[in-house]
Tab-separated table of C-alpha atoms in Angstrom:
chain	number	residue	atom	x	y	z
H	1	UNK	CA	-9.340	-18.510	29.761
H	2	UNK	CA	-6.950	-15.848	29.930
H	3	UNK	CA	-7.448	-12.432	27.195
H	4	UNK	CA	-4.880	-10.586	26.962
H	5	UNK	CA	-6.050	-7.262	24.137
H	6	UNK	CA	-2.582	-6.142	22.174
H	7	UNK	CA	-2.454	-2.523	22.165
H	8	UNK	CA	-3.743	-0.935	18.807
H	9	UNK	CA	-5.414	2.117	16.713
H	10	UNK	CA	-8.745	1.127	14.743
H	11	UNK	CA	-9.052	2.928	11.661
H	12	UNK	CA	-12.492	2.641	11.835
H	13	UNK	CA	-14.794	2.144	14.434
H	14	UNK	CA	-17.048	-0.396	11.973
H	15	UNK	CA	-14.264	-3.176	11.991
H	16	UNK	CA	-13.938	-5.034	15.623
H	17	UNK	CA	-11.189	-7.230	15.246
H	18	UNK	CA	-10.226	-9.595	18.042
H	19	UNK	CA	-6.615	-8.757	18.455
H	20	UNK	CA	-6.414	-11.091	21.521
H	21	UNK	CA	-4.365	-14.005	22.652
H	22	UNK	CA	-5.809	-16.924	24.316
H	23	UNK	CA	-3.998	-18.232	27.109
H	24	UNK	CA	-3.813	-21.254	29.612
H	25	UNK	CA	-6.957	-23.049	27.886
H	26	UNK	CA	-6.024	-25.989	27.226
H	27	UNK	CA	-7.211	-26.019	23.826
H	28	UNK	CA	-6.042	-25.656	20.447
H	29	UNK	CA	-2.349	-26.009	19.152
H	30	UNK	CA	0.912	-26.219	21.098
H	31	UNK	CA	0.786	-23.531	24.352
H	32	UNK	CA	4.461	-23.722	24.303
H	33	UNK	CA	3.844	-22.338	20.083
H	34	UNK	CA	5.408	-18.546	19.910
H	35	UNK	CA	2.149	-16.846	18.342
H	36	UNK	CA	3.129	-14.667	15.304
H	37	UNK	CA	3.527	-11.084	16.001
H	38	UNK	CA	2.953	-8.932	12.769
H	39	UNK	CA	3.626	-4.950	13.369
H	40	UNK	CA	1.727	-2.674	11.241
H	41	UNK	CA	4.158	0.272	10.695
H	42	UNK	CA	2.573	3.625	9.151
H	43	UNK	CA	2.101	6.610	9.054
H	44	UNK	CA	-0.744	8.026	11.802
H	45	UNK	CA	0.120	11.660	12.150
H	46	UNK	CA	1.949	13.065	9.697
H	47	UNK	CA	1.084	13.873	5.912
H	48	UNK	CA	-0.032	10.471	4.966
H	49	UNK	CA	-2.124	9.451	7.967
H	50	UNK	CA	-4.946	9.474	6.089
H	51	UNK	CA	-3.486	6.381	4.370
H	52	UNK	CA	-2.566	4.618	7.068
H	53	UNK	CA	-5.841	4.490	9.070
H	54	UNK	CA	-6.502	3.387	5.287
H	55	UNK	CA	-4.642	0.555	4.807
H	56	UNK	CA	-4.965	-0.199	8.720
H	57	UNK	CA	-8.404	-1.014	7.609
H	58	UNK	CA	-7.337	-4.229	5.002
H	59	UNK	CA	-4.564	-5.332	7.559
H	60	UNK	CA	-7.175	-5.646	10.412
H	61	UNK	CA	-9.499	-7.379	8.323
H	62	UNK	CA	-6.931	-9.782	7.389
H	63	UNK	CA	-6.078	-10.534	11.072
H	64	UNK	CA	-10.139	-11.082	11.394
H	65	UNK	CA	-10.193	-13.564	9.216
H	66	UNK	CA	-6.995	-15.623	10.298
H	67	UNK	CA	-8.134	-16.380	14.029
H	68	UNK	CA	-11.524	-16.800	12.817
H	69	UNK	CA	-9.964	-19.717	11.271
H	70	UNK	CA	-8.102	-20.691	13.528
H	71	UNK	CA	-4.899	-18.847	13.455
H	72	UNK	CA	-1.904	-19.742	12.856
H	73	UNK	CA	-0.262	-23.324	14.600
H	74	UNK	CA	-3.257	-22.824	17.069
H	75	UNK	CA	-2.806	-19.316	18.145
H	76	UNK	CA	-4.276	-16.123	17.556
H	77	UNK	CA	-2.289	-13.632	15.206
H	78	UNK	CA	-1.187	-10.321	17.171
H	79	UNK	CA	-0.917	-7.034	15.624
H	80	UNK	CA	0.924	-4.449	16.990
H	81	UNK	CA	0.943	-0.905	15.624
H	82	UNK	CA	3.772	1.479	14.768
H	83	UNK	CA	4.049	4.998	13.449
H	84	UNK	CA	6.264	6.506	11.587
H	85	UNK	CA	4.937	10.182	11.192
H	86	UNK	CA	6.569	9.395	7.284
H	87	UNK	CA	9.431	10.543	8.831
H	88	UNK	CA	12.525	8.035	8.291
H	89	UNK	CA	14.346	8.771	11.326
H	90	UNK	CA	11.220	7.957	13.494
H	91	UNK	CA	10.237	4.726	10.942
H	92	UNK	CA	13.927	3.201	12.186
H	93	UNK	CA	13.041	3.712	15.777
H	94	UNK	CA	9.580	2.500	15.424
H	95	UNK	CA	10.675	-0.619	13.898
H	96	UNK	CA	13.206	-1.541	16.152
H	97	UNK	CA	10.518	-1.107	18.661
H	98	UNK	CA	8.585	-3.705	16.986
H	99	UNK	CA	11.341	-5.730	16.832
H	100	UNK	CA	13.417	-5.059	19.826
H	101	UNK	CA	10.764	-4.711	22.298
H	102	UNK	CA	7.349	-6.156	20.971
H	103	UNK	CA	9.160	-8.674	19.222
H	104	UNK	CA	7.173	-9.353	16.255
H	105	UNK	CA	8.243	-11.726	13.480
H	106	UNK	CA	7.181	-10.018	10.712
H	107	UNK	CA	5.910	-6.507	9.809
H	108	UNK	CA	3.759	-4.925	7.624
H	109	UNK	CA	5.101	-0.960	5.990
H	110	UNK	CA	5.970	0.714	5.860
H	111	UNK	CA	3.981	3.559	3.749
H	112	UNK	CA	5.877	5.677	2.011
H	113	UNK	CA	9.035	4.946	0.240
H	114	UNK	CA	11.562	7.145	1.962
H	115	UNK	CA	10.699	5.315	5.290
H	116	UNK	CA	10.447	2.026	3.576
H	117	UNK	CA	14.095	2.469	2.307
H	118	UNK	CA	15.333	3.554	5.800
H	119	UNK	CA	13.718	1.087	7.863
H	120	UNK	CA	14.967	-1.675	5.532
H	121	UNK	CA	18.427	-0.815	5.485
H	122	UNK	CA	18.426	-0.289	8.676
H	123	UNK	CA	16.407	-3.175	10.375
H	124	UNK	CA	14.703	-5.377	8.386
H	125	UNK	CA	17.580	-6.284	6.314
H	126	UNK	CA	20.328	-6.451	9.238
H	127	UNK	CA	17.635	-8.216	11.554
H	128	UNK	CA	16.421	-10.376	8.987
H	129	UNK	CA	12.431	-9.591	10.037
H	130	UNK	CA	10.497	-10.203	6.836
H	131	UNK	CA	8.249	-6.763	5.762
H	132	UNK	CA	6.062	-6.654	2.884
H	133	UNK	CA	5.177	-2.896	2.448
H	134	UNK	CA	1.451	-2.744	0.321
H	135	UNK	CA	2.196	1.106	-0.954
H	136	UNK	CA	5.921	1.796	-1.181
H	137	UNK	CA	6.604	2.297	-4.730
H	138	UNK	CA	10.297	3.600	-5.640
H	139	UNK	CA	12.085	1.503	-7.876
H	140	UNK	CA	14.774	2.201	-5.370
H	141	UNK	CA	13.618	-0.480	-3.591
H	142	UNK	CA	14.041	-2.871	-6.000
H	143	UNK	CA	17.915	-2.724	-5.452
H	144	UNK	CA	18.093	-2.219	-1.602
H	145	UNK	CA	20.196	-3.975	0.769
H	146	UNK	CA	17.391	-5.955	2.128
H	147	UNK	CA	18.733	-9.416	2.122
H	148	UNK	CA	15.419	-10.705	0.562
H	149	UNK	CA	13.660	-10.102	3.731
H	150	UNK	CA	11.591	-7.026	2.141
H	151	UNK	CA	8.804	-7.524	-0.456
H	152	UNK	CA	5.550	-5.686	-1.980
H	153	UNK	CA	2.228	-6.745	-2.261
H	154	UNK	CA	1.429	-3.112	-4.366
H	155	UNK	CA	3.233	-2.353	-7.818
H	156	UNK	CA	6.166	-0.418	-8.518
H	157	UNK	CA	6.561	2.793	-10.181
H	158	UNK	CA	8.017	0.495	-13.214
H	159	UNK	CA	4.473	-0.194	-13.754
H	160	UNK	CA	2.417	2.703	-12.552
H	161	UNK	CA	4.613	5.508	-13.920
H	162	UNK	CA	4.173	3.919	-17.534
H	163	UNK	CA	0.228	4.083	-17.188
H	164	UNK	CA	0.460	7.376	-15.575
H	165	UNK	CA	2.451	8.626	-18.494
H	166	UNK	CA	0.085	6.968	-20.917
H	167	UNK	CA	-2.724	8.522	-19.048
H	168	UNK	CA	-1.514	12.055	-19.924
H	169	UNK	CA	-0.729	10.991	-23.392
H	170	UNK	CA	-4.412	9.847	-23.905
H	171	UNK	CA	-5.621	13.308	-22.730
H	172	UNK	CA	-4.362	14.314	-25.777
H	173	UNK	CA	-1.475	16.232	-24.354
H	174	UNK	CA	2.426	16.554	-25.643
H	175	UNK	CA	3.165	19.297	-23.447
H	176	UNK	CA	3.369	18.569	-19.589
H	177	UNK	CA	4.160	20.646	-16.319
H	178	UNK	CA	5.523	18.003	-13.279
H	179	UNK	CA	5.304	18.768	-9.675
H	180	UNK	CA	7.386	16.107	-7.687
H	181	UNK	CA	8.381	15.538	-4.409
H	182	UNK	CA	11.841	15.604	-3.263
H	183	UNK	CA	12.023	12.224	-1.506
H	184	UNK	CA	12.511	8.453	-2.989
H	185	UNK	CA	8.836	8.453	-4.210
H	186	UNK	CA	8.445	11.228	-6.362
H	187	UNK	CA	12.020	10.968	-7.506
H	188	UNK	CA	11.695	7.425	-8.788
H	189	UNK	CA	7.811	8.409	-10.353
H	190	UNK	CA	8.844	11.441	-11.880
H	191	UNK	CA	11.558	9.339	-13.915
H	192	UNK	CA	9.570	6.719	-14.838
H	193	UNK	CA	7.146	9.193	-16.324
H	194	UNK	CA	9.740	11.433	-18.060
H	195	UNK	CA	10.929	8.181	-19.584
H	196	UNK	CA	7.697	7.139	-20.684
H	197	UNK	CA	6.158	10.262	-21.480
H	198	UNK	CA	6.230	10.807	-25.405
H	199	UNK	CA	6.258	15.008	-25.482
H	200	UNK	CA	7.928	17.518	-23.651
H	201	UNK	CA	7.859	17.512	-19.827
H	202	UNK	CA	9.077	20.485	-17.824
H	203	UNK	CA	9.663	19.315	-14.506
H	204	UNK	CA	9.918	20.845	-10.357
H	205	UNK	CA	10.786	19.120	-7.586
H	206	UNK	CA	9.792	20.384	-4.075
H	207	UNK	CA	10.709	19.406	-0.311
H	208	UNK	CA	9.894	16.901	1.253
H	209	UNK	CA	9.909	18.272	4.331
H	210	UNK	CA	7.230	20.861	3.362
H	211	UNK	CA	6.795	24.687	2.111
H	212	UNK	CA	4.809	27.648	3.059
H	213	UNK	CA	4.297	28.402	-0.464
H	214	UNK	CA	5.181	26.117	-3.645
H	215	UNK	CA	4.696	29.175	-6.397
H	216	UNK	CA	8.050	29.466	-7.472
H	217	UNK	CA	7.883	25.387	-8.424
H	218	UNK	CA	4.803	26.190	-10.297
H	219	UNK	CA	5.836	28.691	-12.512
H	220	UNK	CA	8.782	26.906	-12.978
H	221	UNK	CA	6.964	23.958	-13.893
H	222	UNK	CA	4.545	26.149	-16.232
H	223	UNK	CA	7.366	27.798	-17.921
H	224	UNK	CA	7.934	24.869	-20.830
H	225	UNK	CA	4.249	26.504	-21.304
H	226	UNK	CA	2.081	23.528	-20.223
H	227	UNK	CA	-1.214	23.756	-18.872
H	228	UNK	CA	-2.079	20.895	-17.133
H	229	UNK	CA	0.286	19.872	-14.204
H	230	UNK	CA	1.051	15.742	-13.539
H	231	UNK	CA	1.002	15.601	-9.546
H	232	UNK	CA	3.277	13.126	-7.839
H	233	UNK	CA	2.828	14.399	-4.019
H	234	UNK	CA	0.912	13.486	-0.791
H	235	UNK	CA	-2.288	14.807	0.079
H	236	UNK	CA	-1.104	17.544	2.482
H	237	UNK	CA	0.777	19.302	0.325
H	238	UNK	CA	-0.912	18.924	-2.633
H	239	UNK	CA	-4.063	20.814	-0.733
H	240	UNK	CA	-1.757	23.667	-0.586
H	241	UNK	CA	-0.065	23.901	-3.602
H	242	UNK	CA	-3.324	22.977	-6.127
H	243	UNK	CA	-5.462	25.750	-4.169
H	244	UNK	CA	-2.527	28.139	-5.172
H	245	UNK	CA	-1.835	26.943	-8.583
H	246	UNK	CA	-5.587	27.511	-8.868
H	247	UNK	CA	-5.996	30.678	-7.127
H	248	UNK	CA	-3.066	32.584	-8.837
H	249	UNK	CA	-4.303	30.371	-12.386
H	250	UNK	CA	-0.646	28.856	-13.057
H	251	UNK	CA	-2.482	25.480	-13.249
H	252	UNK	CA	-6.537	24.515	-13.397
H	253	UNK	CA	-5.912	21.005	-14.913
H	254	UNK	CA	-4.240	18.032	-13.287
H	255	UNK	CA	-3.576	14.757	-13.714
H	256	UNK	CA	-2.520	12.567	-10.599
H	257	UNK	CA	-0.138	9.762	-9.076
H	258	UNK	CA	-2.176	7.648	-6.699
H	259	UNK	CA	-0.697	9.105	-3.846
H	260	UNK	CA	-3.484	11.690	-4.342
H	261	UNK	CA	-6.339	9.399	-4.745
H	262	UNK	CA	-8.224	11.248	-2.050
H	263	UNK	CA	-12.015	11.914	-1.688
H	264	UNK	CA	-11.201	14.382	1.113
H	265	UNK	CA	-8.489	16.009	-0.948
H	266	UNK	CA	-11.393	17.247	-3.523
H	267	UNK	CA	-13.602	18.057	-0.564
H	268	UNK	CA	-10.354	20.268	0.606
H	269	UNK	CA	-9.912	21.999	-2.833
H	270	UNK	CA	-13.510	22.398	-3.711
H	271	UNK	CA	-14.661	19.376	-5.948
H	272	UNK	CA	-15.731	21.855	-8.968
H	273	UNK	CA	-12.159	22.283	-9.119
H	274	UNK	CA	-10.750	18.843	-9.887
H	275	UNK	CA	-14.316	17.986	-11.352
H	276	UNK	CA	-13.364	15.457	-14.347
H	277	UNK	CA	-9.307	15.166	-13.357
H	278	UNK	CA	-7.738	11.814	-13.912
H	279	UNK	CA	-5.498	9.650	-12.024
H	280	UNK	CA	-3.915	6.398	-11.232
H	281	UNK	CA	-3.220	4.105	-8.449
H	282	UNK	CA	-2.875	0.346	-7.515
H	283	UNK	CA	-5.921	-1.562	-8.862
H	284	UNK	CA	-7.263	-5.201	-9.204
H	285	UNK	CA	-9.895	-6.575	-11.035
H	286	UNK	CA	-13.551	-7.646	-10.330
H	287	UNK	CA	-13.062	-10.468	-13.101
H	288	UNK	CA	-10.741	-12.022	-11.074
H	289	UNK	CA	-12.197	-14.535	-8.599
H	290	UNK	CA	-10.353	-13.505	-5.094
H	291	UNK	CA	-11.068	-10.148	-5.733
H	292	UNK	CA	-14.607	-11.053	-6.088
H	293	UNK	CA	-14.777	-13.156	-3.072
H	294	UNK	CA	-12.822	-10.356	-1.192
H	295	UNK	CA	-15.236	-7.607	-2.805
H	296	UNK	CA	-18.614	-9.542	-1.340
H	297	UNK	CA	-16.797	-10.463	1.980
H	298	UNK	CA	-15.854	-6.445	2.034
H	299	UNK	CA	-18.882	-5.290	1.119
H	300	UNK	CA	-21.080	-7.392	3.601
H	301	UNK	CA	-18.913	-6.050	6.095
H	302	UNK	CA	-18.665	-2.623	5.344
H	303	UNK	CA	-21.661	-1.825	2.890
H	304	UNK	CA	-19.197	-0.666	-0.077
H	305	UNK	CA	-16.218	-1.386	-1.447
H	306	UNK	CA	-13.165	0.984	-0.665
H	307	UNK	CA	-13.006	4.618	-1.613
H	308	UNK	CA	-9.025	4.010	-1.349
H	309	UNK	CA	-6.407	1.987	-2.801
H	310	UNK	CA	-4.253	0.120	-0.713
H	311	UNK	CA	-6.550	-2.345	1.297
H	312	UNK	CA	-7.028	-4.967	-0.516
H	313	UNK	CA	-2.780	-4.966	-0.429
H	314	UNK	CA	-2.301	-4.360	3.179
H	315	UNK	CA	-4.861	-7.293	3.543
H	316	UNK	CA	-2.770	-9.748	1.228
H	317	UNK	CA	0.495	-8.636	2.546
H	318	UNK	CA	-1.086	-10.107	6.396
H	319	UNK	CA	-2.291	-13.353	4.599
H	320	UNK	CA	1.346	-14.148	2.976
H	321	UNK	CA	2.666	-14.179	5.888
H	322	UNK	CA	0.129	-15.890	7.853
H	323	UNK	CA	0.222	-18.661	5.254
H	324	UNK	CA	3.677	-18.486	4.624
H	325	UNK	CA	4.359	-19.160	8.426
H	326	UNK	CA	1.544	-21.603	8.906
H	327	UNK	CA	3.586	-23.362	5.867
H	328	UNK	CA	6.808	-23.375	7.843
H	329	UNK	CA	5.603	-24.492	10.443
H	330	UNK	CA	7.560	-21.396	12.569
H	331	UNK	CA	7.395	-17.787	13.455
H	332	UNK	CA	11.053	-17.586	12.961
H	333	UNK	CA	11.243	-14.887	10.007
H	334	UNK	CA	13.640	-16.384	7.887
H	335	UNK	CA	11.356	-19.605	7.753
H	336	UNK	CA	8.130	-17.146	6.929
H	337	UNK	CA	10.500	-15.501	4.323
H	338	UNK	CA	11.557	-19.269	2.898
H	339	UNK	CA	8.097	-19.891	2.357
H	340	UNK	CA	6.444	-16.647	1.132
H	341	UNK	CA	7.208	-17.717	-2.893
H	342	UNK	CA	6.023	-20.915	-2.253
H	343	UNK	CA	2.267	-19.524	-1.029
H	344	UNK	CA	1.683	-17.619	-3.419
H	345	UNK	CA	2.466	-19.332	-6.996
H	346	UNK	CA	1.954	-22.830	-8.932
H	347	UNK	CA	2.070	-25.314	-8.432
H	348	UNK	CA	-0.378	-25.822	-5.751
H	349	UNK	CA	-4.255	-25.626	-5.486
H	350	UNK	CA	-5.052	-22.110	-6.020
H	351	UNK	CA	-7.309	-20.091	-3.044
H	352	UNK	CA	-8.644	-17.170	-2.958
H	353	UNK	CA	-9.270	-14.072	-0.546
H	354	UNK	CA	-11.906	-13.511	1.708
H	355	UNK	CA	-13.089	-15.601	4.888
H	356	UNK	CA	-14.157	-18.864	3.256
H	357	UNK	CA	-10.654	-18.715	1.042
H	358	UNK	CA	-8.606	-18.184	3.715
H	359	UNK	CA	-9.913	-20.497	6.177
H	360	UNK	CA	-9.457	-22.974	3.170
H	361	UNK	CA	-6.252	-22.318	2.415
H	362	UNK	CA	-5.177	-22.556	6.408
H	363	UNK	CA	-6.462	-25.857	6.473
H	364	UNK	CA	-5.192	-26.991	3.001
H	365	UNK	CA	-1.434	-26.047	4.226
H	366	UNK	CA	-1.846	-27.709	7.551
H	367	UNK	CA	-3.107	-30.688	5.734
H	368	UNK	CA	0.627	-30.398	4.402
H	369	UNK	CA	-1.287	-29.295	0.719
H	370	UNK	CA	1.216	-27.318	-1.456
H	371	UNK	CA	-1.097	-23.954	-2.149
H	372	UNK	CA	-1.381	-21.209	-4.528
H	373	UNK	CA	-2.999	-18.019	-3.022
H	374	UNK	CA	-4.150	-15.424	-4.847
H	375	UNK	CA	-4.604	-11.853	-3.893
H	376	UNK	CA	-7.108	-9.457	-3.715
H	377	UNK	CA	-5.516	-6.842	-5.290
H	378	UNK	CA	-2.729	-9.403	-7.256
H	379	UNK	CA	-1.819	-12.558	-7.890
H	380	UNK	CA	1.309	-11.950	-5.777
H	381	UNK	CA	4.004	-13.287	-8.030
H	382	UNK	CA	6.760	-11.944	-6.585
H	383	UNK	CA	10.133	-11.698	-8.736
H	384	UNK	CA	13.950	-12.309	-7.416
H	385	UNK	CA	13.801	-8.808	-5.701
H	386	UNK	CA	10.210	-9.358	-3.898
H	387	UNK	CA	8.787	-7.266	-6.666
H	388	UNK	CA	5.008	-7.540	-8.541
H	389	UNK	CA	5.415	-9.072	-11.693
H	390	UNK	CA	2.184	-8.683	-12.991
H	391	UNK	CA	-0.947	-6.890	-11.425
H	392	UNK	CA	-2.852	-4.006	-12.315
H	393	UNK	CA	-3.511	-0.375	-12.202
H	394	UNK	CA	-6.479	1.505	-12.061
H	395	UNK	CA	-7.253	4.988	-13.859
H	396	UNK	CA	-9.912	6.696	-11.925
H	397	UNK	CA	-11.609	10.347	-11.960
H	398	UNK	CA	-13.056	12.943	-10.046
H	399	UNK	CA	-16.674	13.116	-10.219
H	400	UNK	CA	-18.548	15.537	-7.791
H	401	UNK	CA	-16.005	14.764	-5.393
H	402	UNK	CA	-16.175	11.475	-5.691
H	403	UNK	CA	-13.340	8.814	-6.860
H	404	UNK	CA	-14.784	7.144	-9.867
H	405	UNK	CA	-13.300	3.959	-11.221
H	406	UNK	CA	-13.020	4.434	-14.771
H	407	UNK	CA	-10.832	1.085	-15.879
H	408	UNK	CA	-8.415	-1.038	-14.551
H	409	UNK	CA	-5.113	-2.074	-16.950
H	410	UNK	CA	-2.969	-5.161	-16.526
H	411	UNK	CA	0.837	-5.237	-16.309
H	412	UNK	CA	3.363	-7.850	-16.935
H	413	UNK	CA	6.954	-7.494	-16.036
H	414	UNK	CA	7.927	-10.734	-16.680
């Protein structure tokens, strides 16, 4: 038997995935079968790095638990990494690399919005290659020229900017500062919220390309005469701008976008200083039966459940596809595209997350079984547009440092 190890980053060392391909051994399906090639395309050096060795995490696991069913049509999956530096230029070139050159089927990304638009206008919707990005949020998205080839397996802002602005409305607050960044993210957030948000909100928009010193967007932001700041910005810059808000005392209360649902972020600031700030950010629920067969299945893997959001949709957005592709029978992507609303909603026999669930619902589909799989973050009912129509998000806190849990809330779109 010939292995043949496809070229990857771990995220962490405690998850050995076999990323291989097994060759010339006369067993399993057909040898003459393309295997499916899924590209994980994120960020790894740039400001949101720290989410992509995140996610990376979820999307592994998922390609764990695939070939130790079986696969898909007999072969291993292969997963080939991509990053993007959240830079859009270098997402387009990195994804024509996976598409061009690796030639994967189907991709995974990317991470933030800006890139996600780029890459899909530019690639995945003129190359038809099927992407289901688990963290991309702008409602921008919703209306790009994507030829139904780009979906989400995380909410939009339509839903998370209306608990966000709820969030700060339950702190008892009618007078906000906002602190936005300049890109397709925090635009789309910071509307949402200003729509939603009942009192006065005097906003500031920054670059996304980065700033010495964000002061003047502080005061500015402070000047309606708020004193708590709503953050909608990634975890490098927000290190620098809430350690001078804090310093210079333009802001000492917060409330965050889940971009900045970081553990190392308090460690950064100084956790006294965030000690008791709220946020939001993609949830799920433990009530839910995938995400508690996904939640033991993590846990006896790992020891805990994830300090992050985001894995548990990186992992679902692998296992659509799989599915969807073990469904039609192909890697071609418009087939795995045909068939991603069918694997994911009634009617068909509902499975779940997790090793047992997915090896299940492998079998059930190649048993020519019509199947219905849900999530471990969502249900995965995807709308016209490849959007979340219902889900949830989570409002969490800072507690010595630590990201607490505090609830999660449904949402329905429909």
């Amino acid at each position: 038997m010939t292995i043949v190890v496809i070229a990857r980053w771990l995220a962490l060392p405690l998850l050995a995935v076999a990323l291989v391909v097994a060759c010339d051994d006369g067993e399993g399906g057909d040898d003459s079968a393309e295997p499916l090639r899924i590209g994980y395309l994120a960020d790894r050096s740039g400001s949101l790095a720290e989410l992509g060795d995140v996610i990376s995490v979820g999307v592994e696991l998922a390609v764990q638990h695939i070939n130790e069913a079986g696969g898909v049509l007999g072969r291993d999956v292969e997963l080939l990494f991509g990053d993007t530096k959240v830079n859009p230029t270098q997402g387009v070139e990195e994804a024509r690399r996976l598409v061009d050159v690796e030639g994967v089927q189907a991709m995974v990304g990317a991470i933030s919005s800006t890139v996600t638009l780029a890459v899909t206008e530019s690639v995945i919707g003129p190359s038809g290659v099927v992407m289901i990005t688990p963290s991309a949020s702008s409602p921008a998205l919703s209306t790009s020229n994507d030829n139904d080839f780009l979906f989400r397996s995380a909410p939009s802002d339509v839903a998370k900017g209306v608990v966000l602005a709820a969030l700060a409305e339950e702190e008892g607050l009618d007078n906000v500062g906002l602190l936005y960044r300049d890109d397709a993210y925090g635009q789309g957030s910071a509307e949402v919220f200003i729509d939603n948000f009942p009192g006065n909100v005097t906003a500031a928009s920054y670059s996304a390309l980065g700033q010495p010193t964000y002061l003047a967007e502080l005061q500015q932001a402070a000047s309606g005469g708020a004193d708590l700041l709503v953050v909608i910005a990634f975890p490098g810059e927000a290190e620098v701008f809430l350690r001078e808000s804090i310093e210079n005392e333009v802001f000492t209360k917060f409330v965050f976008a889940d971009a900045t649902r970081s553990e190392s972020l308090a460690a950064m600031i100084g956790p006294e200083h965030l000690e008791g700030m709220k946020g939001t950010a993609p949830g799920s629920s433990a009530q839910e039966p995938s995400t508690a067969a996904w939640n033991r299945a993590y846990i006896a893997q790992f020891g805990e459940e994830p300090a992050r959001a985001y894995v548990r949709e990186g992992y679902d957005a692998v296992i659509a596809i799989a599915l969807a592709a073990e469904a039609a029978g192909s890697t071609d992507s418009a087939a795995i595209r045909d068939q991603l609303r069918n694997v994911v909603q009634p009617p068909g026999r509902t499975v779940l997350a997790g090793p047992e669930g997915v090896a299940a619902a492998l079998e059930a589909v190649r048993s020519g079984e019509e199947i219905d799989y849900d999530g471990a973050a969502s249900p995965l009912d995807w709308n016209a547009t490849g959007d979340l129509q219902t889900g949830f998000v989570e409002i969490w806190e800072y507690r010595g440092g630590k990201i607490v849990p505090i609830e999660s809330r449904p949402f329905d779109l429909r």
